[in-house]
Coordinates of C-alpha atoms and ligand atoms in Angstrom, one line a residue:
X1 CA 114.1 112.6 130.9
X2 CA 113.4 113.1 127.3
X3 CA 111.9 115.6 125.2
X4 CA 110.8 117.5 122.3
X5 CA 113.2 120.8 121.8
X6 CA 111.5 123.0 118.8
X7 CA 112.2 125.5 117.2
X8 CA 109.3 127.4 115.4
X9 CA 108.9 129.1 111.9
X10 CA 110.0 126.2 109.5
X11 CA 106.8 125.6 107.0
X12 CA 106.4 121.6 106.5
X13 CA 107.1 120.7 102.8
X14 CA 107.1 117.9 101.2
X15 CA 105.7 113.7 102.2
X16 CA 105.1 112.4 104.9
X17 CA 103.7 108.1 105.4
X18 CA 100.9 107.5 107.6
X19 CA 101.8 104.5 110.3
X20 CA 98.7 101.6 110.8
X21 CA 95.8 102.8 113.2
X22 CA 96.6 102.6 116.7
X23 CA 92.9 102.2 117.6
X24 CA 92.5 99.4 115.2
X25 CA 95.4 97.8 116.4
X26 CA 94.5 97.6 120.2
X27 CA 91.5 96.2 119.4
X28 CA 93.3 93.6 116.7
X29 CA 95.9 92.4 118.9
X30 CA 93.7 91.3 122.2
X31 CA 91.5 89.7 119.4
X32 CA 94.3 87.2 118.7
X33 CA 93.7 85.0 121.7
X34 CA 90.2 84.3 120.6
X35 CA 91.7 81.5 118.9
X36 CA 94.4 79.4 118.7
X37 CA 96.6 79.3 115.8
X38 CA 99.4 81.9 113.9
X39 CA 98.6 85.3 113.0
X40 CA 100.6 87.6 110.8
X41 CA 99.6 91.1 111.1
X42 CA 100.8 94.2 108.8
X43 CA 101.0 97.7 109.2
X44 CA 101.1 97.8 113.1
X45 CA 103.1 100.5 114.4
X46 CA 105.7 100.1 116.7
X47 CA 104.3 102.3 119.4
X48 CA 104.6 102.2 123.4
X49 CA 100.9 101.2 123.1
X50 CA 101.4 98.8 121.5
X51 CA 104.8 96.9 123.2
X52 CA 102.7 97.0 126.5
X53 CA 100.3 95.0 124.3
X54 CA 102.9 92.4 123.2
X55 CA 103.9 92.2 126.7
X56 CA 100.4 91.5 127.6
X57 CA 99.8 88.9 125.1
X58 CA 103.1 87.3 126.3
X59 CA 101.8 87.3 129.8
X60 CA 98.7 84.8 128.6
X61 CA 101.5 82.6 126.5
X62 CA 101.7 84.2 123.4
X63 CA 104.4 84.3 121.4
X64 CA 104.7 87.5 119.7
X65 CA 108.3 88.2 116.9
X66 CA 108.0 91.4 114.9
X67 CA 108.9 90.2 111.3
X68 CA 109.3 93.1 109.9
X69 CA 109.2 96.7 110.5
X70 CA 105.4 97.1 111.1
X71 CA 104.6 93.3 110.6
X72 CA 103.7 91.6 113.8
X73 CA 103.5 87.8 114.1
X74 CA 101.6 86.7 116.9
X75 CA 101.3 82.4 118.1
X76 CA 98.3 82.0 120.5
X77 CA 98.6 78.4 120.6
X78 CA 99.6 78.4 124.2
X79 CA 97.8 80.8 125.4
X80 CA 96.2 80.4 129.1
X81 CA 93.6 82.5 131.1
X82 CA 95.5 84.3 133.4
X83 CA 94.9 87.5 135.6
X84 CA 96.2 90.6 133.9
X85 CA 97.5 92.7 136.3
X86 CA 97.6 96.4 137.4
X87 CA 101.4 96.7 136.5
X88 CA 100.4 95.6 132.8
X89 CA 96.9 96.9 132.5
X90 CA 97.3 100.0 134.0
X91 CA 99.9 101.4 131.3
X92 CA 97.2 101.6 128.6
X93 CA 93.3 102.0 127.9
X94 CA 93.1 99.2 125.5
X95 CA 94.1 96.7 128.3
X96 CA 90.3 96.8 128.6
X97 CA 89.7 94.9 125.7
X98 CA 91.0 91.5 127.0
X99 CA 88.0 91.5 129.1
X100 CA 85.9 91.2 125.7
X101 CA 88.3 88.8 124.8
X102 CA 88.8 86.3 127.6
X103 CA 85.1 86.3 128.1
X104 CA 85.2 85.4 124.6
X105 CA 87.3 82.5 124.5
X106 CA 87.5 81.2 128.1
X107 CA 84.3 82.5 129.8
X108 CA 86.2 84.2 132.3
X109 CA 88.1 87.6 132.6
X110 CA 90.0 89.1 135.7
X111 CA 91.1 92.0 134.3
X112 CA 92.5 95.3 136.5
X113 CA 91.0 98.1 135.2
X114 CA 93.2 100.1 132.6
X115 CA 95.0 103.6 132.5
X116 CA 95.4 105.6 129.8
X117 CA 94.7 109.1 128.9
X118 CA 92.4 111.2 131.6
X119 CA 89.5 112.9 130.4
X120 CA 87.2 113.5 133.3
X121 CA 86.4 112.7 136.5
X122 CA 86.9 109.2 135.3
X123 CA 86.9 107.4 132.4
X124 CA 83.3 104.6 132.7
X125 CA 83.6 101.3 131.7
X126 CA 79.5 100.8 132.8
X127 CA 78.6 100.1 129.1
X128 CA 81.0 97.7 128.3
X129 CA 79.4 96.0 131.6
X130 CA 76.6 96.4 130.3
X131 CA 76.8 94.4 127.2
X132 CA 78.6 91.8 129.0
X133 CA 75.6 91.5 131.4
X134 CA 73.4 90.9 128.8
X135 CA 75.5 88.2 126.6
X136 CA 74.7 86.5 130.7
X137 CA 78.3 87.3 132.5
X138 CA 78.2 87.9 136.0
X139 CA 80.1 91.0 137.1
X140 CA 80.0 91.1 141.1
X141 CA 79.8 95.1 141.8
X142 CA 82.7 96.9 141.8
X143 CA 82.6 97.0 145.6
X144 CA 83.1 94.1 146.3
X145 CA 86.4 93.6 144.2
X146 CA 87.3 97.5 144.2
X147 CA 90.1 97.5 146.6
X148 CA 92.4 96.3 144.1
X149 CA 90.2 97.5 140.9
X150 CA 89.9 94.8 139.7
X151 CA 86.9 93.3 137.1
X152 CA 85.8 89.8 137.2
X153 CA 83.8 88.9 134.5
X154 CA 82.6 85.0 134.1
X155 CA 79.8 83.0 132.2
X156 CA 78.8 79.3 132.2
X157 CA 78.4 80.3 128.2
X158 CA 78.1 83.3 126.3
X159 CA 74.3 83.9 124.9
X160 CA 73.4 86.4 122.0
X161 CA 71.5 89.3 123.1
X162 CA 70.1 92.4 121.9
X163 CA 72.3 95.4 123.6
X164 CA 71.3 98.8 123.2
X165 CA 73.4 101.6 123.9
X166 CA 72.3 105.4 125.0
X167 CA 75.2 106.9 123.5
X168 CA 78.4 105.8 121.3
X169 CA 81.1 103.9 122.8
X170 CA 83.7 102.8 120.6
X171 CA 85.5 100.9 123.5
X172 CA 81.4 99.2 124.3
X173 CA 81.1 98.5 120.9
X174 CA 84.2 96.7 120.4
X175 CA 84.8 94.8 123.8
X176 CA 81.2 93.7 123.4
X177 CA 81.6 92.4 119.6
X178 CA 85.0 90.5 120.7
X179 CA 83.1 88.7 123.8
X180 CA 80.0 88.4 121.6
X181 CA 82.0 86.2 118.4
X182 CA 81.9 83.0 120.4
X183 CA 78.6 83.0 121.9
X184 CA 75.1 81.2 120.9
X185 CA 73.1 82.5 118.9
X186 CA 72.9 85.8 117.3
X187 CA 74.3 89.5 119.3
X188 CA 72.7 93.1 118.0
X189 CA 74.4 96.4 119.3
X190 CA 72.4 99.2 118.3
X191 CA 73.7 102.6 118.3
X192 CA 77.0 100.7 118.0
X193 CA 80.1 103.4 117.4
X194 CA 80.8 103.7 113.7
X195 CA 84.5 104.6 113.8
X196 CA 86.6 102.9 110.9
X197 CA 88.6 100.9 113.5
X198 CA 85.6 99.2 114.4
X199 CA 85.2 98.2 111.0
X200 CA 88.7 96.9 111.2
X201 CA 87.8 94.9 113.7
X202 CA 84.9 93.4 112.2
X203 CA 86.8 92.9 109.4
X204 CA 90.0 90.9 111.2
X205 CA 87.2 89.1 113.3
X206 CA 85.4 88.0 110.0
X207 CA 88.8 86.7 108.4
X208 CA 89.0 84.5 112.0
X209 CA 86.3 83.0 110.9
X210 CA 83.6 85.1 112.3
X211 CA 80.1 86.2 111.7
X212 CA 79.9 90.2 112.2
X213 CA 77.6 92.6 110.0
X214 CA 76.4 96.0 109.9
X215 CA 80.0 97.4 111.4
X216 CA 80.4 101.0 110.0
X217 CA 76.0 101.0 110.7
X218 CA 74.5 102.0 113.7
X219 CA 73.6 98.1 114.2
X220 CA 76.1 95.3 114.4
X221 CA 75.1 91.9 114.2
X222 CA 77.0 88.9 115.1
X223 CA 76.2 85.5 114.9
X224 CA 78.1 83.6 117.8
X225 CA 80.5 81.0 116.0
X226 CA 82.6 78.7 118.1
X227 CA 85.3 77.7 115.1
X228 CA 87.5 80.8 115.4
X229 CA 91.0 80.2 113.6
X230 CA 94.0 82.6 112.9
X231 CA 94.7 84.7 110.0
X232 CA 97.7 84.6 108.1
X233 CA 97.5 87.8 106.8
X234 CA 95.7 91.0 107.4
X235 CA 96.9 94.8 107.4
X236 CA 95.9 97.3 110.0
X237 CA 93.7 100.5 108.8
X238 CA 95.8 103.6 108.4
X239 CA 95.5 106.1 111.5
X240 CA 92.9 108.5 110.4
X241 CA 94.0 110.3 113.7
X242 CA 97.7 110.3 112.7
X243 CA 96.8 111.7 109.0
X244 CA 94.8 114.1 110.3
X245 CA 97.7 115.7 112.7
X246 CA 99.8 116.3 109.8
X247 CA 97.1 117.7 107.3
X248 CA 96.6 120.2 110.3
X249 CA 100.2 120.5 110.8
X250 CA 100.7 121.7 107.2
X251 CA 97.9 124.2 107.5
X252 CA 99.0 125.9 110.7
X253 CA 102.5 125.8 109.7
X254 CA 101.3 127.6 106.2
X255 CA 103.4 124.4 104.5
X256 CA 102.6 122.0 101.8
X257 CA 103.0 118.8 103.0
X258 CA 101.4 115.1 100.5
X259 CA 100.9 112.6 103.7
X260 CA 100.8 109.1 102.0
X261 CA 98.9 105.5 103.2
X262 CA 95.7 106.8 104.2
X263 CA 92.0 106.4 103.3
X264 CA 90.2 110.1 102.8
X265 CA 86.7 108.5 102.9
X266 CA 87.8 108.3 106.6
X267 CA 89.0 111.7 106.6
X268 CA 86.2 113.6 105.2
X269 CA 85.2 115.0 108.4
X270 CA 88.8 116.5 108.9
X271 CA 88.7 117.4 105.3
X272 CA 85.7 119.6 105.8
X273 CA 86.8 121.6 108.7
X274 CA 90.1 122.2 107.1
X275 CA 88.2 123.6 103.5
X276 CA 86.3 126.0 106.3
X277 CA 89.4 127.0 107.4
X278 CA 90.1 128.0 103.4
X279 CA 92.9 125.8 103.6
X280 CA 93.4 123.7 100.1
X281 CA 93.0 119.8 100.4
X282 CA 93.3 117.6 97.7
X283 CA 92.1 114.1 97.5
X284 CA 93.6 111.1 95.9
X285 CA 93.1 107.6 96.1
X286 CA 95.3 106.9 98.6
X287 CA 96.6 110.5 99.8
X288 CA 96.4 113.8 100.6
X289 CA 98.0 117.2 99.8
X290 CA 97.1 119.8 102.3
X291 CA 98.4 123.5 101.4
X292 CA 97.6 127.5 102.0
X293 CA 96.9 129.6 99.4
X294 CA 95.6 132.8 101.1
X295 CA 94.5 133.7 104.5
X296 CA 93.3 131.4 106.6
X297 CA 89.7 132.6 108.7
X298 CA 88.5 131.5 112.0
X299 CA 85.8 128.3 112.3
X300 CA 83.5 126.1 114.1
X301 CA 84.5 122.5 115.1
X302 CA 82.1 120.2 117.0
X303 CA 83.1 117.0 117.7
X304 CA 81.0 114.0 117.6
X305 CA 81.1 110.4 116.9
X306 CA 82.2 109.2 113.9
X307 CA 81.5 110.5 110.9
X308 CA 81.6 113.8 113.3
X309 CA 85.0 115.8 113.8
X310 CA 87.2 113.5 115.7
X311 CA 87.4 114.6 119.2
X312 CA 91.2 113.2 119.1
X313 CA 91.7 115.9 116.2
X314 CA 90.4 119.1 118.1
X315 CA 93.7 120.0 120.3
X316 CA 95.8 119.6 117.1
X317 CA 92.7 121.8 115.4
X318 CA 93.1 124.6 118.4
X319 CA 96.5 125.2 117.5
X320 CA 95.2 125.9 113.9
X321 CA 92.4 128.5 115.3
X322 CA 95.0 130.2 117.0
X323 CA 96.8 131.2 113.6
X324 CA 93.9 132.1 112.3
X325 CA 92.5 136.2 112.7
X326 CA 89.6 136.0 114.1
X327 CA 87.5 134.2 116.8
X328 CA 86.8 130.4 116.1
X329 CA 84.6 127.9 118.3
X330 CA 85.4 124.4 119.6
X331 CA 82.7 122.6 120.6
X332 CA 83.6 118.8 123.0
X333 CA 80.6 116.7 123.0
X334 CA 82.7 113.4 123.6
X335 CA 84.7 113.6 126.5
X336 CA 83.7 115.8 129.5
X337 CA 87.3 117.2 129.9
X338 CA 89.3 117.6 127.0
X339 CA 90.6 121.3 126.9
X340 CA 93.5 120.5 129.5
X341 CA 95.5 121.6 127.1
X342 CA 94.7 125.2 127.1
X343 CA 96.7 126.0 130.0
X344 CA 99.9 125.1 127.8
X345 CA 98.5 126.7 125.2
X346 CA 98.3 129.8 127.9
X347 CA 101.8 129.5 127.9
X348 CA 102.7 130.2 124.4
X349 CA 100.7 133.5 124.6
X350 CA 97.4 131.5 122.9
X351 CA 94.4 133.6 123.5
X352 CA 91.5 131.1 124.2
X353 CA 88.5 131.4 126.9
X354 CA 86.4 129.0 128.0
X355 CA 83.0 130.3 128.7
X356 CA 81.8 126.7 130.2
X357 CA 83.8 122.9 130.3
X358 CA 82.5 122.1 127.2
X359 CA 83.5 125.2 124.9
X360 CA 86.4 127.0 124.1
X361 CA 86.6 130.2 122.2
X362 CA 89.8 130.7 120.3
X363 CA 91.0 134.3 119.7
X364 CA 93.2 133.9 116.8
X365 CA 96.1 135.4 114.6
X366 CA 98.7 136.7 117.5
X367 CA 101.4 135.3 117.5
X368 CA 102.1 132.2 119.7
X369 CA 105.6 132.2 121.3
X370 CA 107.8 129.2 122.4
X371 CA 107.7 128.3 125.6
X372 CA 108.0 125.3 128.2
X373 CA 104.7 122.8 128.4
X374 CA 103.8 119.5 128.8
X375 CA 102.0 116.8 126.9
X376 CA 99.1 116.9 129.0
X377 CA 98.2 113.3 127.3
X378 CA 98.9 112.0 123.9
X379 CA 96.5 114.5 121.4
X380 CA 97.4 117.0 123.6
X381 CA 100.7 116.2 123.1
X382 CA 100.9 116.1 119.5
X383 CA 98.8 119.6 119.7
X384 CA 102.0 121.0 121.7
X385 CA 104.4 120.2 118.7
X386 CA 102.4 121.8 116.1
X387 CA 102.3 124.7 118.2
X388 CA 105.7 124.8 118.6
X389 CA 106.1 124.4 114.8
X390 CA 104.3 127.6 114.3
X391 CA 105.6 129.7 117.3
X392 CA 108.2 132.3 117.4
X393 CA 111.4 130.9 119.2
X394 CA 112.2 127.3 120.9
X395 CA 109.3 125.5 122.6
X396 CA 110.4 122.6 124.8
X397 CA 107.3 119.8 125.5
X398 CA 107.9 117.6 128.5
X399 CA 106.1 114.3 129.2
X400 CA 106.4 113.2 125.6
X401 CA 105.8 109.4 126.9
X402 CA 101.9 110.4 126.4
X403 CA 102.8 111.0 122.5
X404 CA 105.2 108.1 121.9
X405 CA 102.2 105.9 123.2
X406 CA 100.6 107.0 119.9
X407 CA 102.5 108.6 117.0
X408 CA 105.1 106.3 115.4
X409 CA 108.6 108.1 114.4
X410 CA 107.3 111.3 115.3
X411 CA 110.4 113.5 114.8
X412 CA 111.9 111.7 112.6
X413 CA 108.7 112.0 110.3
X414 CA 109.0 115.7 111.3
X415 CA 112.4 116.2 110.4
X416 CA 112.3 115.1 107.2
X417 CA 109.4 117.8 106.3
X418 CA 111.7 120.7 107.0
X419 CA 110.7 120.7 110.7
X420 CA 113.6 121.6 113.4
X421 CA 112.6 119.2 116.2
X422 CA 114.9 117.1 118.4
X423 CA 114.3 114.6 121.2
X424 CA 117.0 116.1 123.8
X425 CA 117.8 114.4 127.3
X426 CA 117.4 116.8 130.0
X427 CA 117.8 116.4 133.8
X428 CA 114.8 115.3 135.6
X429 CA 115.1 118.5 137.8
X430 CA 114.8 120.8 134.5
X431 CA 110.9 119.7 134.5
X432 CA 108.9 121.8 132.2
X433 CA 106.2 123.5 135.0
Ligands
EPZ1 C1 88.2 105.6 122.2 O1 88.2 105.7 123.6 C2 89.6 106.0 121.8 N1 90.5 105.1 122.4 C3 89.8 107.4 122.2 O2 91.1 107.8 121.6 C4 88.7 108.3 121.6 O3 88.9 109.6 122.2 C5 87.4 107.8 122.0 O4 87.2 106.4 121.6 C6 86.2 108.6 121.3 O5 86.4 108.5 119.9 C7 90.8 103.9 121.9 O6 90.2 103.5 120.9 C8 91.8 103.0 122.6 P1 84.3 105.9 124.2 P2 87.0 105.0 124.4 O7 83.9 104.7 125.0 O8 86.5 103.8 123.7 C9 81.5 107.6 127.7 C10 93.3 108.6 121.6 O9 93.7 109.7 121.7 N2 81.4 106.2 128.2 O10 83.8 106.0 122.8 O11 87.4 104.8 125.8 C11 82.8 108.3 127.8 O12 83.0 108.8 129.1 C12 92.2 108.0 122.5 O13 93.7 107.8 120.7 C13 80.6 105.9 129.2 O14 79.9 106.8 129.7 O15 85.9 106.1 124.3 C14 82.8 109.3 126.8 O16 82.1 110.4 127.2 C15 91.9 108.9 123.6 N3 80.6 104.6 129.7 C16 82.0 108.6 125.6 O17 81.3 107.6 126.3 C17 81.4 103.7 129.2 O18 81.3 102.5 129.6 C18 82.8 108.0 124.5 O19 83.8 107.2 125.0 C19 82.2 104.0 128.1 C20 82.2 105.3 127.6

């Protein structure tokens, strides 16, 4: 079993190049089989995400090369409705979109409902239900198909509807614009999510051909269109999530660190919290330098919806608090359990309490010491390494699967910043506990 040896005190210097947006690019690549045709797609990073994709899209008969090193070409032109199974759907979240998807192009989705990271009880899909209801599928309840978990979703034809949500869903927003595309008449989702790889979305979808405005608003509205066709061309968002893990890895590792191929107008949120911090950030067209000049001081982070804080940024953010003196808040409105990671954090001698689920107060600026822990999913995981960049001694993290499902060249990227991190085999009985 693999996983991340590293040893701490290194500062990160010097440039580091952002890979394309995961998020983006699990909604993008179910969007293929909307129509039939060749697409080339750039800037896709070769993730574990993203190979379960491909080997979905292969299952329905697509024929998917990489041309390059991040540039994906994709043939739908056989593609078939067919079931997509646990085995396939269960190894990532995204598998969820296909429902959108099928529904979209064949009026019929039996989809088992996906994996991915845990954050809660459970992770809903009742929205995403919910706009399908109201475009007209049929969803029998989920007891009477739950023994094997599976979602059937059908439709003589897609109608347009007016679909409001009660909160943000990114994953609602998105499965319902890629069912909504090909369906008469016109679709409004109000208090849509307004996350820039929505926007990609819209944006790919449009290039097939589609009708979608107002993505990036709280209202989206698509006009159903039934003359999809493929796009030759169209590169993938940078990861806003993935930029924003190194800016805060150059801050809590005191470093200096340009991280190139992003967009700061998605970063701003990031950019903010950082500045509070009294780390330095400068902006440029398409980059960032993040540095330390003096002390850094404790914070406040709430997450929110885009343009909020990221909730996928506040682990790697924790790991900032704790070098900084003082006591800094963290405040999780997304998810209802996303602080998993504090027992590992525990383990490195981190000083944080959490007074209820939803809070966690950080007691900054002692040291945090290497130690054994886990990737308790992927954010978590990437929250591990920075830690173990800024601890004293060698920090091993175990079940790095959960971060190779998201961050593209990782160590290498690392490694070539003055950080001393190695992927190491180890013998499944030497589990990190
Ligand atoms: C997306 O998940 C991202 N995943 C997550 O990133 C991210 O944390 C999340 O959006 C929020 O930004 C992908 O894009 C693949 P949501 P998603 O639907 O779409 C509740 C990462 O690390 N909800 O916006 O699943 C839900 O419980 C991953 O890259 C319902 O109640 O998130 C949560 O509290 C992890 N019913 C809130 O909405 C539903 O039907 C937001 O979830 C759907 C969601």
């Amino acid at each position: 079993m693999e996983k991340y040896v590293i040893r701490g005190g290194n500062r990160l210097t010097g440039e580091i190049k952002v890979s394309g947006a995961k998020n983006a690019a699990v909604a993008i690549l179910p969007a293929t089989i909307l129509a039939q045709g060749v697409f080339t797609i750039d800037n896709v990073p070769q993730i574990s995400d993203i190979f379960v994709l491909i080997d979905i899209l292969k299952t329905f008969g697509a024929k998917c090369e990489w041309i390059g090193d991040s540039t994906l070409r994709i043939d739908t032109t056989q593609v078939e409705n067919r079931e997509l199974p646990s085995s396939l759907s269960q190894r990532l979240r995204a598998s969820y979109y296909f429902i959108g998807s099928l529904l979209g192009r064949f009026n019929y989705a039996k989809v088992a409902t996906p994996g991915g990271c845990q954050f809660g009880a459970k992770r809903p899909i009742d929205m995403h239900i919910q706009g399908f209801e109201a475009l007209g599928a049929k969803i029998p309840p989920a007891d009477e198909v739950a023994k094997d978990d599976i979602v059937i979703a059908k439709a003589d034809r897609l109608l347009g509807a007016h679909i409001y949500y009660e909160k943000v869903s990114v994953g609602a927003t998105i499965n319902c614009m890629l069912a909504a595309v090909r369906a008469k008449g016109v679709t409004y989702i109000e208090n849509a999510a307004r996350e820039p790889h929505v926007v990609d979305l819209a944006n790919f979808l449009n290039k097939m051909g589609a009708k979608v405005k107002g993505a990036g608003t709280q209202t989206i509205e698509i006009e159903g269109c039934q003359d999809l066709h493929s796009v030759a061309e169209y590169s993938i968002i940078p990861d806003q999530i993935e930029a924003g893990t190194y800016m805060v890895a150059a801050a809590a590792t005191r470093g200096d660190l340009t991280i190139t191929n992003v967009t700061p107008e998605h970063l701003r949120s990031i950019i903010k919290s950082l500045r509070d911090c009294g780390a330095k950030v400068e902006v440029y067209e398409d980059s960032v330098r993040v540095y330390t000049q003096s002390e850094l001081r404790p914070c406040t982070v709430c997450t929110q919806p885009h343009p909020g804080f990221p909730t996928d940024m506040q682990s790697q953010f924790a790991v900032l608090l704790c070098t900084c003196k003082g006591d800094s808040t963290i405040i999780e409105n997304v998810w209802e359990d996303r602080f998993k990671y504090i027992r590992q954090l525990t383990r490195m001698q981190a000083q944080i309490t959490q007074p209820v689920q939803s809070i966690a107060i950080i007691h900054g600026g002692s040291a945090l010491k290497g130690a054994h822990v886990i990737a308790d999913d992927l954010r978590a995981g990437a929250a591990m390494i920075i830690a173990g960049l800024c601890a004293e001694g060698e920090t091993i993290v175990g079940e790095i699967q959960h971060v190779e499902r998201g961050y593209e060249n990782i160590v290498q990227k690392l490694r070539a910043c003055n950080a001393d991190i190695s992927k190491q085999e180890f013998p499944d009985c030497a589990a990190a506990e």
